mmCIF file of C-alpha atoms in Angstrom:
data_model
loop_
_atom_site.group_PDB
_atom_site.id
_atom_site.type_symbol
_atom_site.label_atom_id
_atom_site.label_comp_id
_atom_site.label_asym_id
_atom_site.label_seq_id
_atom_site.Cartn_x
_atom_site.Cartn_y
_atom_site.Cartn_z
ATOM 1 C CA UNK X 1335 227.157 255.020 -16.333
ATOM 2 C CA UNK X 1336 226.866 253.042 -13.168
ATOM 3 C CA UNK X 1337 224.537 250.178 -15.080
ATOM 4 C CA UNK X 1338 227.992 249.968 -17.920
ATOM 5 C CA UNK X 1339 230.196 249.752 -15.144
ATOM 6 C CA UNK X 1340 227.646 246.958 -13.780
ATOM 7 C CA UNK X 1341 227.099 244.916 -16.908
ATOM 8 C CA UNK X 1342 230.770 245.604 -17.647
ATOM 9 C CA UNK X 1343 231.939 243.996 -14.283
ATOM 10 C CA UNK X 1344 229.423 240.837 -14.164
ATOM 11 C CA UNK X 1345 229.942 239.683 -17.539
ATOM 12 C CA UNK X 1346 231.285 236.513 -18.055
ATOM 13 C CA UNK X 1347 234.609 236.656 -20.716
ATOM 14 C CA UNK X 1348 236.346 234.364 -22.884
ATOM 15 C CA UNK X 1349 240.179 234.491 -22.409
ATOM 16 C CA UNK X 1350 241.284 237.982 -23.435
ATOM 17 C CA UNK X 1351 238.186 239.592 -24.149
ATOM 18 C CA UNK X 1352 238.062 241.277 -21.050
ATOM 19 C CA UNK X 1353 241.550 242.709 -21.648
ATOM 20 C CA UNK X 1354 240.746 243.202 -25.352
ATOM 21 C CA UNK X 1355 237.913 245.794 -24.228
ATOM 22 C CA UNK X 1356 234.880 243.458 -25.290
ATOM 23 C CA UNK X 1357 232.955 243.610 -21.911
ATOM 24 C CA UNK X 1358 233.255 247.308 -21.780
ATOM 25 C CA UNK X 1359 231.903 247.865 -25.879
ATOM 26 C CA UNK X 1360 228.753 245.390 -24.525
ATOM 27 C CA UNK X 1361 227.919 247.500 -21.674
ATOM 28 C CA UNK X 1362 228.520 251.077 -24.159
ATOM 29 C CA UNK X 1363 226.022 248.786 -26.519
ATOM 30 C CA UNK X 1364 223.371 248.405 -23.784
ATOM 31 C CA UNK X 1365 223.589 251.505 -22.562
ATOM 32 C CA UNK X 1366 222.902 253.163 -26.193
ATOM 33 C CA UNK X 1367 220.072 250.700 -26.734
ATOM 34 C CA UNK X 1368 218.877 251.754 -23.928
ATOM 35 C CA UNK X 1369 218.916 255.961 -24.918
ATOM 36 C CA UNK X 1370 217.739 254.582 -28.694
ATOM 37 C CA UNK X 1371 215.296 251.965 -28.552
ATOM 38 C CA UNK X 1372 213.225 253.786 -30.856
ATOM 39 C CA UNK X 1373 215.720 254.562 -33.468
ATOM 40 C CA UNK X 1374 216.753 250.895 -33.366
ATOM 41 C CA UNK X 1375 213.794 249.080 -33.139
ATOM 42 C CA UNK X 1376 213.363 248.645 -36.895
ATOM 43 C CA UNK X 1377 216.865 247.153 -36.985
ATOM 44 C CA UNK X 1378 216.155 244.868 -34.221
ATOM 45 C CA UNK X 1379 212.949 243.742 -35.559
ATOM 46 C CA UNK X 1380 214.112 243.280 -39.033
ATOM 47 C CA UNK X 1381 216.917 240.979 -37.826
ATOM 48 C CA UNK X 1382 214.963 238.643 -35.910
ATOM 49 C CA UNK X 1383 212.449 238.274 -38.793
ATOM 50 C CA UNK X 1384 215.343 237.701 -40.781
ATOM 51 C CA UNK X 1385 216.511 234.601 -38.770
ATOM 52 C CA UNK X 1386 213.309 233.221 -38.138
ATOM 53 C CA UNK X 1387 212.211 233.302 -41.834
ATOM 54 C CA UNK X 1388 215.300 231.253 -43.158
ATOM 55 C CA UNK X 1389 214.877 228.462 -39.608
ATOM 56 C CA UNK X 1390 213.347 226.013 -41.992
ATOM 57 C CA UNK X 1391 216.858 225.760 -44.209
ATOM 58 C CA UNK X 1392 218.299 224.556 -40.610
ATOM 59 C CA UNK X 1393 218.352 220.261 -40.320
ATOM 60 C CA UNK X 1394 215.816 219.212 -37.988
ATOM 61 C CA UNK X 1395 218.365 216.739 -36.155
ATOM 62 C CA UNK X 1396 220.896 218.740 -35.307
ATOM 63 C CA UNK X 1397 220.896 222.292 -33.058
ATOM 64 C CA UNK X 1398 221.534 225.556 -34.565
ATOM 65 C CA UNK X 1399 225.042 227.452 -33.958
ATOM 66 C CA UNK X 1400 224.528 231.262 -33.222
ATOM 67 C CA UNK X 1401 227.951 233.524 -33.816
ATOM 68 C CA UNK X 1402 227.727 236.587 -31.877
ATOM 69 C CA UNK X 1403 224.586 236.262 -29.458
ATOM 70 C CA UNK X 1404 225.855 239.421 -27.294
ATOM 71 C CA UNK X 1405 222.853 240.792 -25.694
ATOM 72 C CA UNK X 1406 220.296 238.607 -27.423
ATOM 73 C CA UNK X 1407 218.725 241.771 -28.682
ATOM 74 C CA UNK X 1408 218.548 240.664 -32.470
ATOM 75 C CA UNK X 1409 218.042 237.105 -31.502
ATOM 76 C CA UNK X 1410 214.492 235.731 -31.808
ATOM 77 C CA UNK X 1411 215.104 233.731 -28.566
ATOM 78 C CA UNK X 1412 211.347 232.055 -29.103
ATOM 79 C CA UNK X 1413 211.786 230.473 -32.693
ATOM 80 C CA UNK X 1414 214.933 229.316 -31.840
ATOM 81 C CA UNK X 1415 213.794 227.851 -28.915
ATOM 82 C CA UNK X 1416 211.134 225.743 -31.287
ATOM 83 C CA UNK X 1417 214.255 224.038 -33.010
ATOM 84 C CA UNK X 1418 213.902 220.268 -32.179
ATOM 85 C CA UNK X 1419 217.668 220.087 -31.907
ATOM 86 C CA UNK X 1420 217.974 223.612 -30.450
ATOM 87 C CA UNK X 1421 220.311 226.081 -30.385
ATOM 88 C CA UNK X 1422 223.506 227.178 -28.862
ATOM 89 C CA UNK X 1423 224.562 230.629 -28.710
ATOM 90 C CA UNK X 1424 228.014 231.958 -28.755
ATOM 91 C CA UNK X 1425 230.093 235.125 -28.194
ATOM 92 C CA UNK X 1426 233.357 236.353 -26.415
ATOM 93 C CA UNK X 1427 231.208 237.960 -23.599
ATOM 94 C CA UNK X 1428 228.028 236.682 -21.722
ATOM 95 C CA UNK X 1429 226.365 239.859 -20.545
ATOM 96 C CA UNK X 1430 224.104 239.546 -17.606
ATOM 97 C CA UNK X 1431 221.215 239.832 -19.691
ATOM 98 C CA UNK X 1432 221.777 236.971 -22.008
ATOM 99 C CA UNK X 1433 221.783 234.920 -18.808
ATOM 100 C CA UNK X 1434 218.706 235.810 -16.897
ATOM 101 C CA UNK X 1435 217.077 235.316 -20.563
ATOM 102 C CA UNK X 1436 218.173 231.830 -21.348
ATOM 103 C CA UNK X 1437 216.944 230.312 -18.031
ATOM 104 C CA UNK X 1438 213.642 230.700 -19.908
ATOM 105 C CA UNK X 1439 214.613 228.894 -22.576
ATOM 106 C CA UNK X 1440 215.333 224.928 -22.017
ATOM 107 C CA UNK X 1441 216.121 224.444 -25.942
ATOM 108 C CA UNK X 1442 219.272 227.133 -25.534
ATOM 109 C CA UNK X 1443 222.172 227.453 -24.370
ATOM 110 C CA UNK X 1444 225.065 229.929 -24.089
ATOM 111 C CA UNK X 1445 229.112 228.827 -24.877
ATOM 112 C CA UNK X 1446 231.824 231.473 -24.491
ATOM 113 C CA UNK X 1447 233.991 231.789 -26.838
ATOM 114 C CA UNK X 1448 237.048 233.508 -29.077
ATOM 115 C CA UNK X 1449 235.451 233.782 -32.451
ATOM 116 C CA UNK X 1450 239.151 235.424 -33.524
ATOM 117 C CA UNK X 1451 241.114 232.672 -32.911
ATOM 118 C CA UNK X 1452 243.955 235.113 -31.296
ATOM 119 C CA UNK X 1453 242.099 237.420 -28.851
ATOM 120 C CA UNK X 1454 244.066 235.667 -25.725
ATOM 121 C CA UNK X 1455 247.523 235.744 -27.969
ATOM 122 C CA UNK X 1456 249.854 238.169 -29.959
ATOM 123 C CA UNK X 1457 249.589 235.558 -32.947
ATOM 124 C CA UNK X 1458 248.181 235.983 -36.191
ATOM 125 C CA UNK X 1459 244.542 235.600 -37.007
ATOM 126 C CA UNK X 1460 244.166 231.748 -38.501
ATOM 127 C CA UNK X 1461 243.330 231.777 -42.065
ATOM 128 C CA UNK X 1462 239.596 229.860 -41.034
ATOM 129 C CA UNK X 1463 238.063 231.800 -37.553
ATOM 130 C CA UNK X 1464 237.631 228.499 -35.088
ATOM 131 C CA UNK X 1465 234.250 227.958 -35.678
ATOM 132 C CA UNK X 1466 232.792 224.466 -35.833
ATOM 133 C CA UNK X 1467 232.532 223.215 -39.126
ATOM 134 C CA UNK X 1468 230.239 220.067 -38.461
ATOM 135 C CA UNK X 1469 227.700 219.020 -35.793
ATOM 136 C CA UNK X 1470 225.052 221.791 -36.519
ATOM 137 C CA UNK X 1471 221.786 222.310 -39.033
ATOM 138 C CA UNK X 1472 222.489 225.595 -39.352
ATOM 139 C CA UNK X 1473 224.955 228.726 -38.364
ATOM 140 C CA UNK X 1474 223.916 232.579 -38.158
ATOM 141 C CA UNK X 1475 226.357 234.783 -37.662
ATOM 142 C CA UNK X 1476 224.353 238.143 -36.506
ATOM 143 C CA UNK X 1477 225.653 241.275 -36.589
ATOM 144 C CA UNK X 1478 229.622 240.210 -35.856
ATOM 145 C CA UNK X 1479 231.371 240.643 -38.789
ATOM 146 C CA UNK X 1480 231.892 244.280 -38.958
ATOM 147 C CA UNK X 1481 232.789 244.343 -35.207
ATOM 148 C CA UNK X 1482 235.500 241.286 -34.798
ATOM 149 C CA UNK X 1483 238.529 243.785 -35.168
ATOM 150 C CA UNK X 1484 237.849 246.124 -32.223
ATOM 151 C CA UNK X 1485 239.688 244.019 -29.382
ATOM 152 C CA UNK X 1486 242.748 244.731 -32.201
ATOM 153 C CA UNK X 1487 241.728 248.010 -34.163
ATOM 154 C CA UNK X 1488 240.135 251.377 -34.715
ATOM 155 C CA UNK X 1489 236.865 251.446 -36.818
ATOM 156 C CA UNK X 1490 237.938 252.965 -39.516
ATOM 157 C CA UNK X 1491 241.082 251.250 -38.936
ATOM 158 C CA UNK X 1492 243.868 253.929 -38.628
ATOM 159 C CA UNK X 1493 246.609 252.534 -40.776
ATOM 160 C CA UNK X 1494 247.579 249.890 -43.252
ATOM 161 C CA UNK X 1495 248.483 247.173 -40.316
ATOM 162 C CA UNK X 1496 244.984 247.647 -38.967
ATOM 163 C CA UNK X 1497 243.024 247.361 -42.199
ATOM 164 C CA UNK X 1498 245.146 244.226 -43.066
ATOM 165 C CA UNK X 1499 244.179 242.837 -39.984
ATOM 166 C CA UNK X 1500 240.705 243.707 -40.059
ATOM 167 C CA UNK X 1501 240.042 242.440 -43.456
ATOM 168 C CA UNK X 1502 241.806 239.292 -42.629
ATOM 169 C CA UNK X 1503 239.543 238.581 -39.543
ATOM 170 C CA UNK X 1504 236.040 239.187 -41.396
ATOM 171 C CA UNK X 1505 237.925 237.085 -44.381
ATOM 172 C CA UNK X 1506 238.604 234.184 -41.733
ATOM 173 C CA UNK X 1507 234.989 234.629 -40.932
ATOM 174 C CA UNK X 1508 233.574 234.101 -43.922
ATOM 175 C CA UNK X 1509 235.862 231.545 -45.233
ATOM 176 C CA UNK X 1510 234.566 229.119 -41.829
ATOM 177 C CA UNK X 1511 231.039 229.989 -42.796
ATOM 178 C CA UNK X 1512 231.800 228.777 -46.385
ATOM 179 C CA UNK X 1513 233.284 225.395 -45.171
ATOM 180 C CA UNK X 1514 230.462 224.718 -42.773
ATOM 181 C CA UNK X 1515 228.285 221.577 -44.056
ATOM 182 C CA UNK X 1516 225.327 223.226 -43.378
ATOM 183 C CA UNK X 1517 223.472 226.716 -44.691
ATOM 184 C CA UNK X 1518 224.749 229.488 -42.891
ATOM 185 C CA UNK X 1519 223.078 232.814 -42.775
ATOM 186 C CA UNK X 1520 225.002 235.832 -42.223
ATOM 187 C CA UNK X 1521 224.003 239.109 -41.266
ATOM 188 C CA UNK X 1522 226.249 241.999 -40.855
ATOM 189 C CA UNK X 1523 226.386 245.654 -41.874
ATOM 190 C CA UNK X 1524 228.714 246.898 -44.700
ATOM 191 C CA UNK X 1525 228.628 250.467 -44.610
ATOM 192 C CA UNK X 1526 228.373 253.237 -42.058
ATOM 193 C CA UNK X 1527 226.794 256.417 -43.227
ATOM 194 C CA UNK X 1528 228.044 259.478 -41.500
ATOM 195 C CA UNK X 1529 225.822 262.143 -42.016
ATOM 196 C CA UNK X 1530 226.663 266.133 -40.850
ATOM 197 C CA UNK X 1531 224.299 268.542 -42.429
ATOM 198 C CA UNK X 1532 223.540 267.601 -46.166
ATOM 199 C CA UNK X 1533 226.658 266.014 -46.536
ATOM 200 C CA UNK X 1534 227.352 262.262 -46.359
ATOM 201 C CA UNK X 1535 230.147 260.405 -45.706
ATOM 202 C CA UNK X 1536 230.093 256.575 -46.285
ATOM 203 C CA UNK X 1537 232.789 254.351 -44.625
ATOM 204 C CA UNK X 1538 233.248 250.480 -44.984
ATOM 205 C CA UNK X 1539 232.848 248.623 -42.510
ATOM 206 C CA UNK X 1540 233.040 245.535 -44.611
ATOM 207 C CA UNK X 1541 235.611 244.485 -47.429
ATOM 208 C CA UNK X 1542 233.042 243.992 -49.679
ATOM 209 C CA UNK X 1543 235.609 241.535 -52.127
ATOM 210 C CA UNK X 1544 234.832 239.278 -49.051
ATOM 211 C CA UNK X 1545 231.086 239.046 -48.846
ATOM 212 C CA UNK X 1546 229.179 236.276 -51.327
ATOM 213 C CA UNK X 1547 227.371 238.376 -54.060
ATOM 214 C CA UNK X 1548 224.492 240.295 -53.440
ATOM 215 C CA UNK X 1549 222.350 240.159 -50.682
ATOM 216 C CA UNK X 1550 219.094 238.419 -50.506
ATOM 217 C CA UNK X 1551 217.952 241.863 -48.594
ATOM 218 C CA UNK X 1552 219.073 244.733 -47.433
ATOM 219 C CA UNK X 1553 218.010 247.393 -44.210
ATOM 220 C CA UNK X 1554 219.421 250.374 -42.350
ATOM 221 C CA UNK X 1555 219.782 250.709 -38.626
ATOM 222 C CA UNK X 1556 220.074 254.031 -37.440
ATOM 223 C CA UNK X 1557 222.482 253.353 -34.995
ATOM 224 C CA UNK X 1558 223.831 256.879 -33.796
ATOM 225 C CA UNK X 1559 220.586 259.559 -34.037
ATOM 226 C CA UNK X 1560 221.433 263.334 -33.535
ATOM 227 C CA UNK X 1561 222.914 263.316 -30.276
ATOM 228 C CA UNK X 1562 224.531 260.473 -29.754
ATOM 229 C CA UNK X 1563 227.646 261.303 -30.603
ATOM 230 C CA UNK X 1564 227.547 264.951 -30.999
ATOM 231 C CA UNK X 1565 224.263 267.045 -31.845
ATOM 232 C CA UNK X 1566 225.221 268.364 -35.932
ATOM 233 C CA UNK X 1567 226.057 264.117 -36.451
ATOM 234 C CA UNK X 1568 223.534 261.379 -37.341
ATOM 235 C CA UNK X 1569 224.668 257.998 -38.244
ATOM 236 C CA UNK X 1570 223.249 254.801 -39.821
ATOM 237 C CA UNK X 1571 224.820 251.647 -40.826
ATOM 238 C CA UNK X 1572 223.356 249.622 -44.022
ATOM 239 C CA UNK X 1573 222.879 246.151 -43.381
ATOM 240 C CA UNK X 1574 222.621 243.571 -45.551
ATOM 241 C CA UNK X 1575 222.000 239.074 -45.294
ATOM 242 C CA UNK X 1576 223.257 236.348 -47.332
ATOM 243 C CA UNK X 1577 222.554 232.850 -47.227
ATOM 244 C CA UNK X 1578 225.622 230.532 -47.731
ATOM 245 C CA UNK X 1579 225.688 227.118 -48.465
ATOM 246 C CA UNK X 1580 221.803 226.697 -49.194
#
């Protein structure tokens, strides 16, 4: 608890992310990395070979945008690194972590920033998130989607208002990767499993009317093992990538 309250406290914010609860969810995510590394390793791994096997679609002369760096956890920091242009990263909260990383790494660097377009506002979400639509070889957006309503909403959202504005944020989302002149991959999970016993019970975590056809893969992370969140309850959350724009 005292490392969350750490990570929590040192992490650099975007306006209203702090407020909006997003340095307090990174520290709950390192500290559950930290009790499942095992159960999440596949995940992990699977991600970052992901990325690195579509870093040949990226153009050579410009750097690669990264949506949702976080922790750098998924991120394979090395083959980015290898970019001639490199790569910037981006998120709402710079964790601690991501910093003492990156001073490795002279080909990346880290931007904060609100990839809602309203966490620092009461307004409505914009109809394209403000992501940069020129000026890069290539975007990844890496395991955001599902999680850009939480500064605003329950997951499962608990009401009509909050599903509206859920599915209008990953909606925005997409719609920016779609107008992006360069391929953008996107990886995200869909579905969260909730298993208790032999019974299963599968919630969206993604609209899927909003996601571009069928994946070029799919995975499962097992994200919440026995114990976790209580000891009868195991959750996973299926995963999926798409390549846009290619």
């Amino acid at each position: 608890m005292l490392n969350e309250l750490y990570i929590s406290l040192m992490s650099r914010t975007a306006p209203g992310a702090r407020k909006g609860g997003l340095a307090r969810e990174v520290a709950g995510i390192r500290g559950r990395y930290s009790r499942q590394k095992n159960a999440w390793e596949n995940h992990l791994q699977h991600t970052k070979e992901c990325i690195s096997a579509h870093l040949h679609e990226a153009e050579a002369a410009e750097p690669i945008l990264v949506l949702g760096a976080g922790l750098c956890l998924d991120l394979p920091l090395d083959a980015l690194n290898t970019h001639p242009a490199g790569a910037l990263l981006v998120d709402a909260v710079e964790p601690p972590r991501a910093r003492r990383l990156l001073k490795q790494y002279e080909n990346l660097s880290f931007e904060l920033s609100d990839l809602t377009g309203c966490l620092a506002s009461d307004k409505a979400p914009p109809k394209v998130a403000p992501i940069p639509l020129v000026g890069y070889g290539m975007a990844i957006s890496c395991n955001i989607l599902s999680q850009l309503a939480l500064p605003f909403a329950s997951s499962p959202p608990e009401n009509d208002e909050e599903a509206a504005l859920t599915s209008n944020l990953q909606d925005a989302h997409i719609r920016a990767l779609v107008a992006m002149n360069c391929p953008a991959l996107l990886i995200t999970d869909y579905e969260r499993v909730e298993m208790h016993g032999d019974h299963d019970h599968i919630v969206k975590t993604v609209d899927r009317q909003h996601l571009p056809g069928a994946p070029l893969e799919t995975w499962q992370w097992y994200i919440a093992p026995k114990g976790e969140v209580n000891r009868h309850l195991d959750i996973r959350l299926n995963v999926g990538a798409w390549l846009l724009n290619a």
